[in-house]
Amino acid sequence: MSTPNTRRVVIEPLTRVEGHGKVTLLLDENNQVEQARLHIVEFRGFERFIQGRPFWELPVLVQRLCGICPVSHHLCAAKAVDGIVGAEDLPLTAEKMRRLMHYGQMYQSHALHFFYLASPDLLFGFDAPVEKRNVIGVIAEYPDLAVQGVMMRKFGQEVIKATAGKKVHGTGAIPGGINKNLSIEERDFLLQDMDKMVEWSRAAVRIAKDYTLDNLEAVAGFGSFDSNHLSLVRQDGAMDLYDGNLRAVDSVGDTIIDQVSPLDYLEVIAEEVRPWSYMKFPFLKSVGPEEGWYRVGPLARINTCDFIDTPEAEAARKDFLSLTEGQPSNVTMAYHWARMIEALHAAEKIQLLLHDADLQGEDLVADFGGRREEYVAILEAPRGTLLHHYKVDENDQVTMANLIVSTTCNNEPMNRTVQKIASDSISGAPEITEGLLNNIEVGIRAYDPCLSCATHALGQMPLEVTLVDRQGRLIDRLARPE
Amino acid sequence: MSDRISLTIDGRQIEAEPGQTILEAAEEAGVYIPRLCWMKGLSAFGSCRVCTVRVNGRPQSACTQPAAPGMVVENDTQELRELRRSLIDMLFIEGNHFCMFCEKSGDCELQALAYRLGITAPQYPFMFPQRELDATHPEIFVDRNRCILCGRCVRASQELDGKHVFGFVGRGAGKKVAVNAESGLGGTDAAGDDEAVAACPTGSLLKKRVGFAVPVGQRRFDHQPIGSEIEQAQSEE
């Protein structure tokens, strides 16, 4: 039982996010938020049960973590396996096919999030009636926009199908390369809609931008706080979603780490475990667990890169950063705008690749060099930086896996967002309204969290809800959610 | 031609050579009888019972029962389809068959039969047995999670490769395919291009590092159900 003067408010389930989670707030007698926690109540255990499997299975096996961005896991595992077989330089066709797959993934996932999950909040307002504030409401009131969202997602999935063989859970990337090229028929099929996709992406950037600017006063502080930002960048500092080295900047853009090879991630990143969540809490070691947490994903990527190597997205990036005079944006709700800039970037990249004859090449797999027993790969998944670290034995069996997924990186930021929003909008209110509760979901939703991906590690604790007082003393515990 | 045997299968008259089994005669006539443990070129084993047909009303395994004059064979009936579905179901639940990440998916006869018989999910509870994976050989590996004890590797190793790499040990639920070296597959004289490896109908005995080299859309059963080649061969004649 809670103490007589405290009230426990549970928001469960969180809606319109990938996976399942819930939020627990502890209110004191004055309805002030004493504590806010995002609980992840899913459990995967991939790191444990892939032990013993042959390493070439990994790209297809680990992508089953998720049905929304399996391509990210597929490609990240493939890159790690490339390292294990000693495939140093992939043939151009293989590298570009993988990139095409990845941009298709980025495009469909961002479209899904923006149009299906987030747009109801942005179009109707956070306090709009719940029966209207959903994708059906968007279809009813903004049918053209809804169709665009559906068609954009479909296009991204068609790109995935053309490169991986299936729209979900394909098999394209194999150790050292890819198992197919892009046929002329597949290319021409995709090119039919390409111009429209770029045009719609452009329009989506405009919607996200207009929303942010029109509501700047309201969104600027909404769940926002200064934070570090981390992502991959290319050698020249360009945004690179598929490959690169780690860079982290602080809230004003000063460099914390730069051009750190994925192989050296353990030197710069550590993970903290807290007893109340299946999700770990990663942090930059040089800054420490208290202040070293960082944000990943579209907002972080826009903040960390020096430029984007496609013209329209680069112009949109400059436009985005002009609001903060070139410094990193720490506005949580600006994730949406950043996400649509990336969707535009992905569309531009897909367009370039579809006109690249290398995709019809026949050289699909690299020669294998020296075999390694351990490798680390990182790529930028739609939701942020994704890391796969594997060790294999002399029989080709996996002996260790460590997956640090983007939602895990955003764990602390999401908790901060919940705390901030709860403190700002719920504290002191005698009634907890649907709109107020939804503010918390809107804040979490900005990160586009994938809760199923983020709970892949094997934990020991049973699922439980805990209540603690200010001194951290346990005052209530439930073995299962109510 | 006088020594040819005449019989009917699902009401259709077919002919068989003396000594042919019902399954062989049916196949020659373009009639597909589902099977798993039977493989052309190997001796019949009769263990999986998937090829069970009714012969003059009595259940028989078509892969071992010789064709005889005047036989009335039932093959594609509702009852037999359901029986076969149950057999396939049991093969699935007594092992650990995770098609979603199995590299044999799309080329697997067990999976293909399940699709042909309309199985979308097993009707019995999974047993989730503890099975080992032997990857000690540099070229091939055995994943016993996916073994259905059809014995094709056992017979192929003996009859085609002239080796005795595989054999059965244990009984009942404890039965498994073993290899003739205490140190595991790596201690045997098995090789990557052995017929025994190619004989495995599932993803249990595989060449290493092949994985998913064949793209979706180009796998054996991506475009037509298992058995179609037998049925089509007849219709083209």
XYZ file of C-alpha atoms in Angstrom, chain A residues 127-396:
270
model
C -5.812 18.134 -25.226
C -8.078 17.168 -28.088
C -10.655 14.457 -27.356
C -9.049 11.055 -27.373
C -11.611 9.660 -29.824
C -10.452 12.241 -32.359
C -6.753 12.287 -31.538
C -5.759 9.179 -33.455
C -4.911 8.155 -36.990
C -8.577 7.599 -37.830
C -9.212 11.194 -36.846
C -6.415 12.275 -39.174
C -7.930 10.265 -42.020
C -11.319 11.890 -41.410
C -10.079 15.452 -41.191
C -6.915 15.473 -43.283
C -7.483 12.696 -45.829
C -4.802 13.886 -48.257
C -2.209 14.001 -45.526
C -3.189 10.581 -44.252
C -2.889 9.112 -47.744
C 0.550 10.689 -48.088
C 1.650 9.107 -44.844
C 0.399 5.693 -45.884
C 1.957 5.942 -49.338
C 5.283 7.200 -47.972
C 5.492 4.279 -45.597
C 4.507 1.905 -48.373
C 7.230 3.292 -50.625
C 9.870 2.733 -47.950
C 8.647 -0.819 -47.526
C 8.807 -1.413 -51.271
C 12.447 -0.276 -51.186
C 13.067 -2.791 -48.399
C 11.339 -5.544 -50.342
C 13.444 -4.825 -53.426
C 16.647 -5.049 -51.422
C 15.860 -7.603 -48.699
C 13.329 -9.797 -50.490
C 10.491 -9.042 -48.066
C 8.947 -5.894 -46.627
C 9.506 -7.145 -43.093
C 12.249 -9.506 -41.917
C 14.031 -10.059 -45.201
C 17.396 -11.680 -45.787
C 19.343 -9.335 -48.087
C 22.513 -8.662 -46.116
C 24.810 -11.668 -45.774
C 28.354 -11.909 -44.421
C 30.546 -9.725 -46.610
C 27.820 -8.452 -48.889
C 24.300 -8.849 -50.182
C 22.394 -11.736 -51.751
C 20.852 -9.833 -54.645
C 21.230 -6.737 -56.748
C 18.475 -4.396 -57.869
C 16.877 -5.511 -61.099
C 15.943 -2.985 -63.753
C 12.280 -3.886 -63.164
C 12.589 -3.246 -59.435
C 14.404 0.009 -60.065
C 11.833 1.260 -62.547
C 8.999 0.254 -60.250
C 10.460 2.383 -57.467
C 11.300 5.278 -59.761
C 7.638 5.659 -60.710
C 6.857 7.223 -57.346
C 10.236 8.718 -56.532
C 9.588 12.343 -57.440
C 6.347 12.295 -55.511
C 8.133 10.905 -52.454
C 10.681 13.708 -52.471
C 7.895 16.241 -52.894
C 5.860 14.776 -50.023
C 8.938 14.616 -47.802
C 9.552 18.266 -48.525
C 5.961 18.990 -47.515
C 6.336 16.930 -44.348
C 9.370 18.990 -43.317
C 7.215 22.058 -43.849
C 4.404 20.673 -41.691
C 6.799 19.802 -38.865
C 8.551 23.150 -39.124
C 5.347 25.167 -39.234
C 4.010 23.251 -36.288
C 7.141 23.965 -34.265
C 7.284 27.652 -35.171
C 3.540 28.237 -34.791
C 3.614 26.708 -31.320
C 7.117 27.715 -30.376
C 6.199 29.147 -27.029
C 4.348 26.021 -26.002
C 6.749 23.440 -27.379
C 10.075 25.088 -26.578
C 9.940 24.167 -22.933
C 7.687 21.134 -23.279
C 9.626 18.270 -21.737
C 12.823 20.003 -22.765
C 16.150 20.191 -20.991
C 19.777 20.585 -21.889
C 21.451 17.348 -22.817
C 24.378 15.767 -24.590
C 23.809 14.373 -28.078
C 25.453 11.391 -29.713
C 25.494 9.871 -33.186
C 27.683 8.466 -35.897
C 29.245 10.951 -38.296
C 31.278 10.399 -41.402
C 35.028 11.117 -41.423
C 34.300 14.568 -42.836
C 31.608 15.263 -40.270
C 28.663 14.598 -42.573
C 25.540 12.862 -41.333
C 25.901 9.190 -42.181
C 23.110 6.872 -41.166
C 24.804 3.631 -42.229
C 28.415 3.933 -41.194
C 30.928 6.188 -39.485
C 32.468 6.978 -36.130
C 30.972 8.206 -32.888
C 30.677 11.856 -32.032
C 29.078 13.361 -28.929
C 28.502 17.021 -28.237
C 27.143 18.739 -25.166
C 24.081 20.950 -24.985
C 25.906 23.939 -26.492
C 27.738 21.972 -29.155
C 31.131 21.513 -27.548
C 32.705 18.223 -28.530
C 32.853 15.495 -25.887
C 34.110 12.679 -28.112
C 34.780 12.648 -31.831
C 35.671 10.082 -34.479
C 35.678 7.248 -31.980
C 35.707 3.961 -33.841
C 32.818 1.594 -33.019
C 35.482 -0.893 -31.977
C 36.450 1.447 -29.136
C 32.946 2.066 -27.806
C 33.689 0.407 -24.476
C 36.288 3.060 -23.840
C 33.734 5.848 -24.103
C 30.339 4.352 -23.205
C 29.186 2.393 -20.159
C 25.751 1.155 -19.147
C 24.153 1.558 -15.742
C 21.505 -0.853 -14.463
C 18.676 0.394 -12.261
C 16.529 -2.066 -10.395
C 13.155 -0.833 -11.628
C 13.535 -1.123 -15.410
C 14.544 -3.776 -17.918
C 16.200 -0.961 -19.863
C 19.761 -0.042 -19.048
C 21.027 3.530 -18.792
C 24.042 4.221 -21.027
C 26.344 7.178 -20.363
C 29.568 8.714 -21.627
C 32.313 7.532 -19.339
C 34.330 10.721 -19.530
C 31.362 12.690 -18.176
C 30.125 10.077 -15.692
C 26.741 8.474 -14.971
C 25.195 11.585 -13.427
C 25.698 13.940 -16.349
C 26.988 11.659 -19.077
C 23.652 10.464 -20.413
C 22.875 11.590 -23.914
C 20.153 11.780 -26.490
C 20.208 9.897 -29.779
C 17.977 9.902 -32.818
C 16.998 12.529 -35.357
C 17.458 15.503 -33.027
C 20.878 14.307 -31.876
C 21.994 13.531 -35.417
C 21.075 16.999 -36.656
C 22.922 18.419 -33.662
C 26.097 16.392 -34.021
C 26.745 16.422 -37.758
C 28.559 19.237 -39.552
C 26.409 18.965 -42.632
C 24.084 16.692 -44.585
C 25.312 15.573 -47.985
C 22.037 15.984 -49.857
C 21.050 19.517 -50.837
C 17.446 19.783 -49.720
C 18.007 18.121 -46.363
C 21.082 20.268 -45.808
C 19.063 23.410 -46.466
C 16.429 22.132 -44.057
C 19.121 21.412 -41.440
C 20.444 24.955 -41.680
C 16.922 26.273 -41.402
C 16.358 24.091 -38.345
C 19.520 25.236 -36.592
C 18.942 28.892 -37.412
C 16.391 28.834 -34.626
C 19.158 28.152 -32.123
C 21.734 30.241 -33.968
C 23.639 27.190 -35.102
C 23.875 25.629 -31.677
C 22.324 22.275 -30.827
C 18.585 22.288 -30.278
C 17.538 20.847 -26.944
C 13.824 21.130 -27.653
C 12.291 17.710 -27.207
C 9.396 18.392 -29.568
C 11.901 19.401 -32.264
C 12.526 15.682 -32.728
C 9.566 15.695 -35.107
C 11.037 18.394 -37.319
C 14.463 16.732 -37.274
C 12.837 13.412 -38.118
C 11.193 14.815 -41.215
C 14.491 16.395 -42.333
C 15.926 12.898 -42.178
C 12.995 11.510 -44.115
C 13.749 14.069 -46.818
C 17.432 13.101 -46.683
C 16.484 9.428 -47.046
C 14.262 10.240 -50.036
C 17.075 12.187 -51.696
C 19.495 9.335 -51.065
C 17.081 6.752 -52.438
C 16.621 8.873 -55.542
C 20.369 9.110 -56.073
C 20.857 5.401 -55.565
C 18.065 4.423 -57.928
C 19.935 6.263 -60.679
C 23.202 4.536 -59.804
C 24.137 1.721 -62.184
C 26.273 0.111 -59.475
C 23.063 -1.335 -58.080
C 22.800 -3.589 -61.101
C 26.343 -4.912 -60.535
C 27.022 -8.618 -60.235
C 29.814 -8.527 -57.660
C 27.828 -9.021 -54.480
C 30.144 -10.467 -51.829
C 33.616 -9.399 -50.702
C 36.540 -11.741 -50.378
C 36.997 -12.830 -46.805
C 40.244 -11.891 -45.116
C 41.502 -12.760 -41.664
C 38.851 -14.204 -39.391
C 38.147 -12.313 -36.148
C 36.598 -13.667 -32.991
C 35.072 -10.352 -31.954
C 33.610 -7.342 -33.699
C 31.505 -4.271 -33.042
C 29.277 -2.485 -35.516
C 27.267 0.688 -35.155
C 24.695 2.292 -37.408
C 22.068 4.951 -37.034
C 18.650 3.333 -36.759
C 15.555 5.510 -37.213
C 15.363 5.966 -33.456
C 19.072 6.555 -32.972
C 22.449 4.971 -32.544
C 22.397 1.176 -32.594
C 25.340 -0.960 -31.516
C 25.898 -4.690 -31.963
C 28.899 -6.336 -30.332
C 29.550 -10.053 -30.820
C 32.149 -12.621 -29.888
C 32.321 -15.977 -31.662
C 34.372 -19.077 -30.935
C 36.509 -21.243 -33.212
C 33.417 -23.285 -34.163
C 31.647 -20.163 -35.491
